Amino acid sequence: MHITRLRLLGFKSFVDPTELVINAGLTGVVGPNGCGKSNLLEALRWVMGETSYKSMRAAAMDDVIFSGSTARPARNMAEVGIFIDNTDRTAPAEFNDSETLEIVRRIEREAGSAYRINGREVRAKDVKILFEDAATGARSPALVRQGQIGEIVNAKPEQRRRILEDAAGIAGLHSRRHDAELRLKAAEGNLTRISDILGQMSSQVDGLKRQARQAKRYRELSEVIRGAEAAVLYLRWVAAHEGVAAEEAELAEIQRAAAEAARTEAVAIKAEAEFAERLQPLRQAETETAAALARLLTERDTLTRDLAQAETRLKDLDDEQTRLAADFAREEAAISDANEARERLKQTIEALETEAAEHADALARTEADVAEAEAKAATARAHLSELTRQREAEAAERRGRQSELRERQTGAEAIARRLAALVTERTTLEAERTDHDAGDLTDRIAEAVARKRDCLDASEAAAATLQATDAHRRECEEDARDTRSEADALTNEVATLSRLLATADAGD
């Protein structure tokens, strides 16, 4: 790599545009201390991608920008560019179409740096790899700064290895390997993330499958609901049709009544005309017969009242006819809607008939199951009746035994009282033993003791019998509850199957 020119603008002490030409052979820069000789080397390292501001002898990277002097203001930007001879076409493929490579680094205060190669913006890594492939770079041993000769002489094996790698031109390979390792780690992280995402997607797939089953069930229920709504609409249409027939009959009756009223009105009008024709002769004969005039006036008043009533009735009939016309128009609209619904119901009925033909076998099997369930229910009811009768008989027997036990307990208490009396009597007899026969008293006491023992045995036997009866009663009650539960289940099953058959008959 042969650098032909170095151009500086606003970099450290080079506030004005400065260009250093580097010809073939040896090029030297001579000057006193502080004239900026070290700034030229730092400019080369900076444009090659140096990122450490300490290597630039600065407190921050923005310090490489000219900070001003007493005579010159500070700059907000610094730029360094180098020109490389590429006549042998050893540059990377994307930049190998030109004989000269212009590499420029530009920094703005508090905005960071930007790199360009031949006017095209590139990354800092691209510039770094370009120089490393040419066995140079910002930190390459090829750029020897002040005091670096001693560092190279005293360098450790690892540092000498870097010098040898730079000399061999494989530093770029290390950078590329580092980038490849980073990409591989990123790919491994992406694979791990993809595995997690696949696990999440599998759980989501399970949830979607459940939702699909629910949606399928919803569609099936929707079909059933539509069929039921169609049946309801058909029933409403039938009811509306019957209502229309009844309204038509009522309308015919009202029309007949209106015709009768019209005939009555015509008769009244004719009578009125006749009486009007007779009125003039009657007026002429008014002087002849006052009684006839009064009678005719009375008849005229009566006819007037009848006429008013007829007019009122006619008005009522007109109102009734108007209302009937409105009702008839409403019923016509309802009939039109019912006809449309009937057409839709016909289509639904055809679909239901097809479905009913397909499910005929299922209906036959359902009827057989219903018959079998009814037989089981009848058997269970018979068994329940038998258990109920047994329970009533056992309850009656238990009540009898309880009564017998109470009687025996009463007898035992009487015997106890009798025994107490006998003990008292025995005491008395012992006191009077001199006056009575001792052998006879001993026999009586033994007999009383035997009778007491018999009563106690009978009481214990009755108690044991009562306990056995209670245990048997509880067993019978448990059997009755089980049988009743089974009978209720069979009854519910029969009712359910009957409703299904009724629904199927309605759909048929």
Coordinates of N, CA and C in Angstrom, one line a residue, residues 195-335:
S195 N -36.5 -21.7 18.8 CA -37.1 -22.8 19.5 C -38.1 -22.4 20.5
D196 N -37.8 -21.3 21.3 CA -38.8 -20.8 22.2 C -40.1 -20.4 21.5
I197 N -39.9 -19.7 20.3 CA -41.1 -19.3 19.6 C -41.9 -20.5 19.1
L198 N -41.2 -21.5 18.6 CA -41.9 -22.7 18.2 C -42.7 -23.4 19.3
G199 N -42.1 -23.4 20.5 CA -42.8 -23.9 21.6 C -44.1 -23.1 21.9
Q200 N -43.9 -21.7 21.9 CA -45.1 -20.9 22.1 C -46.1 -21.1 21.0
M201 N -45.6 -21.3 19.7 CA -46.6 -21.4 18.6 C -47.3 -22.8 18.7
S202 N -46.6 -23.8 19.3 CA -47.3 -25.1 19.5 C -48.4 -25.0 20.5
S203 N -48.1 -24.2 21.6 CA -49.2 -24.0 22.5 C -50.3 -23.2 21.9
Q204 N -50.0 -22.2 21.1 CA -51.0 -21.4 20.4 C -51.8 -22.3 19.4
V205 N -51.1 -23.2 18.8 CA -51.8 -24.1 17.8 C -52.8 -25.0 18.6
D206 N -52.4 -25.5 19.8 CA -53.3 -26.2 20.6 C -54.6 -25.4 20.9
G207 N -54.3 -24.1 21.3 CA -55.4 -23.2 21.6 C -56.3 -23.0 20.4
L208 N -55.6 -22.8 19.3 CA -56.4 -22.6 18.0 C -57.2 -23.8 17.7
K209 N -56.7 -25.0 17.9 CA -57.4 -26.2 17.7 C -58.7 -26.3 18.5
R210 N -58.5 -25.9 19.8 CA -59.7 -25.9 20.7 C -60.7 -24.9 20.2
Q211 N -60.2 -23.7 19.8 CA -61.1 -22.7 19.3 C -61.8 -23.2 18.0
A212 N -61.0 -24.0 17.2 CA -61.7 -24.5 15.9 C -62.8 -25.5 16.3
R213 N -62.5 -26.3 17.3 CA -63.5 -27.3 17.7 C -64.7 -26.5 18.3
Q214 N -64.5 -25.5 19.0 CA -65.6 -24.7 19.6 C -66.4 -24.0 18.4
A215 N -65.6 -23.5 17.4 CA -66.3 -22.8 16.3 C -67.1 -23.9 15.5
K216 N -66.6 -25.1 15.4 CA -67.4 -26.1 14.7 C -68.6 -26.4 15.5
R217 N -68.5 -26.6 16.8 CA -69.7 -26.8 17.6 C -70.7 -25.6 17.5
Y218 N -70.1 -24.4 17.4 CA -71.0 -23.2 17.3 C -71.7 -23.3 16.0
R219 N -71.1 -23.7 14.9 CA -71.8 -23.7 13.6 C -72.9 -24.8 13.7
E220 N -72.5 -26.0 14.3 CA -73.6 -27.0 14.4 C -74.8 -26.5 15.2
L221 N -74.5 -25.8 16.3 CA -75.6 -25.3 17.1 C -76.4 -24.2 16.4
S222 N -75.6 -23.4 15.6 CA -76.3 -22.4 14.8 C -77.2 -23.0 13.8
E223 N -76.8 -24.1 13.1 CA -77.7 -24.8 12.2 C -79.0 -25.3 12.9
V224 N -78.8 -25.9 14.1 CA -79.9 -26.4 14.9 C -80.8 -25.2 15.2
I225 N -80.2 -24.1 15.6 CA -81.1 -22.9 16.0 C -81.8 -22.4 14.8
R226 N -81.1 -22.3 13.6 CA -81.8 -21.9 12.4 C -83.0 -22.8 12.1
G227 N -82.8 -24.1 12.2 CA -83.9 -25.0 12.0 C -85.1 -24.8 12.9
A228 N -84.7 -24.5 14.2 CA -85.8 -24.3 15.2 C -86.5 -22.9 14.9
E229 N -85.7 -21.9 14.5 CA -86.3 -20.6 14.1 C -87.2 -20.8 12.9
A230 N -86.8 -21.6 11.9 CA -87.6 -21.8 10.8 C -88.9 -22.5 11.1
A231 N -88.8 -23.5 12.1 CA -90.1 -24.2 12.5 C -91.0 -23.2 13.2
V232 N -90.4 -22.3 14.0 CA -91.2 -21.3 14.7 C -91.9 -20.3 13.7
L233 N -91.1 -19.9 12.7 CA -91.7 -19.0 11.7 C -92.8 -19.7 11.0
Y234 N -92.6 -21.0 10.7 CA -93.7 -21.7 10.0 C -94.9 -21.8 10.8
L235 N -94.8 -22.0 12.1 CA -95.9 -22.1 13.0 C -96.6 -20.7 13.1
R236 N -95.8 -19.6 13.1 CA -96.4 -18.3 13.1 C -97.1 -18.0 11.8
W237 N -96.6 -18.5 10.7 CA -97.3 -18.3 9.5 C -98.6 -19.0 9.4
V238 N -98.6 -20.2 10.0 CA -99.9 -21.0 10.0 C -100.9 -20.2 10.9
A239 N -100.4 -19.7 12.1 CA -101.3 -19.0 12.9 C -101.8 -17.7 12.2
A240 N -100.9 -17.0 11.5 CA -101.3 -15.8 10.8 C -102.3 -16.1 9.7
H241 N -102.1 -17.2 9.0 CA -103.0 -17.6 8.0 C -104.4 -17.9 8.6
E242 N -104.4 -18.6 9.7 CA -105.7 -18.8 10.4 C -106.4 -17.5 10.8
G243 N -105.6 -16.6 11.3 CA -106.1 -15.3 11.7 C -106.7 -14.5 10.6
V244 N -106.0 -14.6 9.4 CA -106.5 -13.9 8.2 C -107.9 -14.5 7.8
A245 N -108.0 -15.9 7.9 CA -109.3 -16.5 7.5 C -110.4 -16.0 8.5
A246 N -110.0 -15.9 9.8 CA -111.0 -15.5 10.7 C -111.4 -14.0 10.5
E247 N -110.4 -13.2 10.2 CA -110.7 -11.7 9.9 C -111.5 -11.6 8.6
E248 N -111.2 -12.4 7.6 CA -112.0 -12.4 6.4 C -113.5 -12.8 6.7
A249 N -113.7 -13.8 7.5 CA -115.1 -14.2 7.8 C -115.8 -13.0 8.6
E250 N -115.1 -12.4 9.5 CA -115.6 -11.3 10.3 C -116.0 -10.1 9.3
L251 N -115.0 -9.9 8.3 CA -115.3 -8.8 7.4 C -116.5 -9.1 6.5
A252 N -116.7 -10.3 6.1 CA -117.9 -10.7 5.3 C -119.2 -10.4 6.2
E253 N -119.1 -10.8 7.5 CA -120.3 -10.6 8.3 C -120.6 -9.1 8.5
I254 N -119.5 -8.3 8.6 CA -119.7 -6.8 8.8 C -120.2 -6.2 7.5
Q255 N -119.7 -6.7 6.3 CA -120.2 -6.3 5.1 C -121.7 -6.6 4.9
R256 N -122.1 -7.8 5.3 CA -123.5 -8.2 5.3 C -124.4 -7.2 6.1
A257 N -123.8 -6.9 7.4 CA -124.6 -6.0 8.2 C -124.7 -4.6 7.6
A258 N -123.6 -4.2 6.9 CA -123.6 -2.9 6.3 C -124.6 -2.9 5.1
A259 N -124.7 -4.0 4.4 CA -125.7 -4.0 3.3 C -127.1 -4.0 3.9
E260 N -127.4 -4.7 5.0 CA -128.7 -4.7 5.6 C -129.0 -3.3 6.1
A261 N -128.0 -2.6 6.7 CA -128.2 -1.2 7.1 C -128.5 -0.3 5.9
A262 N -127.8 -0.5 4.8 CA -128.1 0.3 3.6 C -129.5 0.1 3.1
R263 N -130.0 -1.2 3.2 CA -131.3 -1.5 2.7 C -132.3 -0.8 3.7
T264 N -132.0 -0.8 5.0 CA -132.9 -0.2 5.9 C -133.0 1.3 5.7
E265 N -131.8 1.9 5.4 CA -131.7 3.3 5.1 C -132.6 3.7 3.8
A266 N -132.4 2.8 2.8 CA -133.2 3.0 1.6 C -134.7 3.0 1.9
V267 N -135.1 2.0 2.7 CA -136.6 2.0 3.0 C -137.0 3.2 3.8
A268 N -136.1 3.7 4.7 CA -136.4 4.9 5.5 C -136.5 6.1 4.5
I269 N -135.5 6.2 3.6 CA -135.6 7.3 2.7 C -136.8 7.3 1.8
K270 N -137.2 6.1 1.4 CA -138.4 5.9 0.6 C -139.6 6.3 1.4
A271 N -139.6 5.9 2.6 CA -140.8 6.2 3.5 C -140.8 7.7 3.7
E272 N -139.6 8.3 3.9 CA -139.6 9.8 4.1 C -140.2 10.5 2.8
A273 N -139.8 10.0 1.6 CA -140.3 10.6 0.4 C -141.8 10.5 0.3
E274 N -142.3 9.3 0.7 CA -143.7 9.1 0.6 C -144.4 10.0 1.6
F275 N -143.9 10.1 2.8 CA -144.5 11.1 3.8 C -144.4 12.5 3.3
A276 N -143.3 12.8 2.6 CA -143.2 14.2 2.1 C -144.3 14.5 1.0
E277 N -144.5 13.4 0.2 CA -145.6 13.6 -0.8 C -147.0 13.7 -0.1
R278 N -147.1 13.0 1.0 CA -148.4 13.1 1.7 C -148.5 14.4 2.6
L279 N -147.4 15.1 2.8 CA -147.5 16.2 3.7 C -148.3 17.3 3.2
Q280 N -148.2 17.6 1.9 CA -149.0 18.7 1.4 C -150.5 18.5 1.5
P281 N -151.0 17.3 1.1 CA -152.4 17.1 1.3 C -152.8 17.1 2.8
L282 N -152.0 16.7 3.6 CA -152.3 16.7 5.0 C -152.4 18.1 5.5
R283 N -151.5 19.0 5.0 CA -151.6 20.4 5.4 C -152.9 21.0 4.9
Q284 N -153.2 20.6 3.7 CA -154.5 21.1 3.2 C -155.7 20.6 4.1
A285 N -155.5 19.4 4.6 CA -156.6 18.8 5.4 C -156.4 19.0 6.9
E286 N -155.5 20.0 7.2 CA -155.2 20.2 8.6 C -156.4 20.7 9.4
T287 N -157.2 21.6 8.7 CA -158.4 22.1 9.3 C -159.4 21.1 9.5
E288 N -159.3 20.0 8.7 CA -160.4 19.0 8.8 C -160.2 18.1 9.9
T289 N -158.9 17.7 10.2 CA -158.8 16.7 11.3 C -157.5 17.0 12.0
A290 N -157.5 17.6 13.1 CA -156.4 17.9 13.9 C -155.8 16.6 14.5
A291 N -156.6 15.7 14.8 CA -156.2 14.5 15.4 C -155.3 13.7 14.4
A292 N -155.7 13.7 13.1 CA -154.9 13.0 12.1 C -153.5 13.8 11.9
L293 N -153.6 15.1 12.0 CA -152.3 15.9 11.9 C -151.4 15.6 13.0
A294 N -152.0 15.5 14.2 CA -151.1 15.2 15.4 C -150.5 13.8 15.2
R295 N -151.3 12.9 14.8 CA -150.8 11.5 14.6 C -149.7 11.5 13.5
L296 N -149.9 12.3 12.4 CA -148.9 12.3 11.4 C -147.6 13.0 11.9
L297 N -147.8 14.1 12.7 CA -146.6 14.7 13.3 C -145.9 13.8 14.2
T298 N -146.6 13.0 15.0 CA -146.0 12.1 15.9 C -145.2 11.0 15.1
E299 N -145.8 10.6 14.0 CA -145.2 9.6 13.2 C -143.9 10.2 12.5
R300 N -144.1 11.5 12.1 CA -142.9 12.1 11.5 C -141.8 12.3 12.5
D301 N -142.1 12.6 13.7 CA -141.0 12.7 14.7 C -140.3 11.3 14.9
T302 N -141.2 10.3 15.0 CA -140.6 9.0 15.1 C -139.7 8.6 14.0
L303 N -140.2 8.9 12.8 CA -139.4 8.6 11.6 C -138.1 9.4 11.6
T304 N -138.1 10.7 12.1 CA -136.9 11.6 12.1 C -135.9 10.9 13.1
R305 N -136.4 10.5 14.2 CA -135.5 9.9 15.2 C -134.9 8.6 14.6
D306 N -135.7 7.8 13.9 CA -135.2 6.6 13.2 C -134.2 7.0 12.2
L307 N -134.4 8.1 11.4 CA -133.5 8.5 10.4 C -132.2 8.9 11.0
A308 N -132.2 9.7 12.1 CA -131.0 10.1 12.8 C -130.2 8.9 13.3
Q309 N -131.0 7.9 13.8 CA -130.3 6.7 14.3 C -129.7 6.0 13.1
A310 N -130.4 6.0 12.0 CA -129.9 5.3 10.8 C -128.6 6.0 10.3
E311 N -128.6 7.4 10.3 CA -127.5 8.1 9.9 C -126.3 7.8 10.8
T312 N -126.6 7.8 12.1 CA -125.5 7.5 13.1 C -124.9 6.1 12.9
R313 N -125.8 5.2 12.7 CA -125.4 3.8 12.4 C -124.6 3.7 11.1
L314 N -125.1 4.5 10.1 CA -124.3 4.5 8.8 C -122.9 5.1 9.0
K315 N -122.8 6.2 9.8 CA -121.5 6.8 10.1 C -120.6 5.8 10.8
D316 N -121.2 5.1 11.8 CA -120.4 4.1 12.5 C -120.0 3.0 11.5
L317 N -120.9 2.6 10.6 CA -120.5 1.6 9.6 C -119.4 2.1 8.7
D318 N -119.5 3.4 8.3 CA -118.4 3.9 7.5 C -117.0 3.9 8.3
D319 N -117.1 4.3 9.6 CA -115.8 4.2 10.4 C -115.3 2.8 10.5
E320 N -116.3 1.9 10.7 CA -115.9 0.4 10.8 C -115.4 -0.1 9.5
Q321 N -115.9 0.4 8.4 CA -115.4 0.0 7.1 C -114.0 0.5 6.8
T322 N -113.8 1.8 7.3 CA -112.4 2.3 7.2 C -111.4 1.5 8.0
R323 N -111.8 1.2 9.2 CA -110.9 0.5 10.1 C -110.7 -0.9 9.5
L324 N -111.7 -1.5 8.9 CA -111.6 -2.8 8.3 C -110.6 -2.8 7.1
A325 N -110.8 -1.7 6.4 CA -109.9 -1.5 5.2 C -108.4 -1.4 5.6
A326 N -108.2 -0.6 6.7 CA -106.8 -0.6 7.3 C -106.3 -1.9 7.8
D327 N -107.3 -2.6 8.5 CA -106.9 -3.9 9.0 C -106.6 -4.9 7.8
F328 N -107.5 -4.7 6.8 CA -107.3 -5.6 5.6 C -105.9 -5.3 4.9
A329 N -105.5 -4.0 4.8 CA -104.2 -3.7 4.2 C -103.1 -4.3 5.1
R330 N -103.2 -4.1 6.5 CA -102.2 -4.7 7.4 C -102.1 -6.2 7.2
E331 N -103.3 -6.8 7.1 CA -103.3 -8.3 7.0 C -102.7 -8.7 5.6
E332 N -103.0 -7.8 4.6 CA -102.4 -8.1 3.3 C -100.8 -8.1 3.4
A333 N -100.3 -7.0 4.1 CA -98.9 -7.0 4.3 C -98.3 -8.2 5.1
A334 N -99.1 -8.5 6.2 CA -98.7 -9.7 6.9 C -98.7 -11.0 6.1
I335 N -99.8 -11.0 5.2 CA -99.9 -12.2 4.3 C -98.7 -12.2 3.4

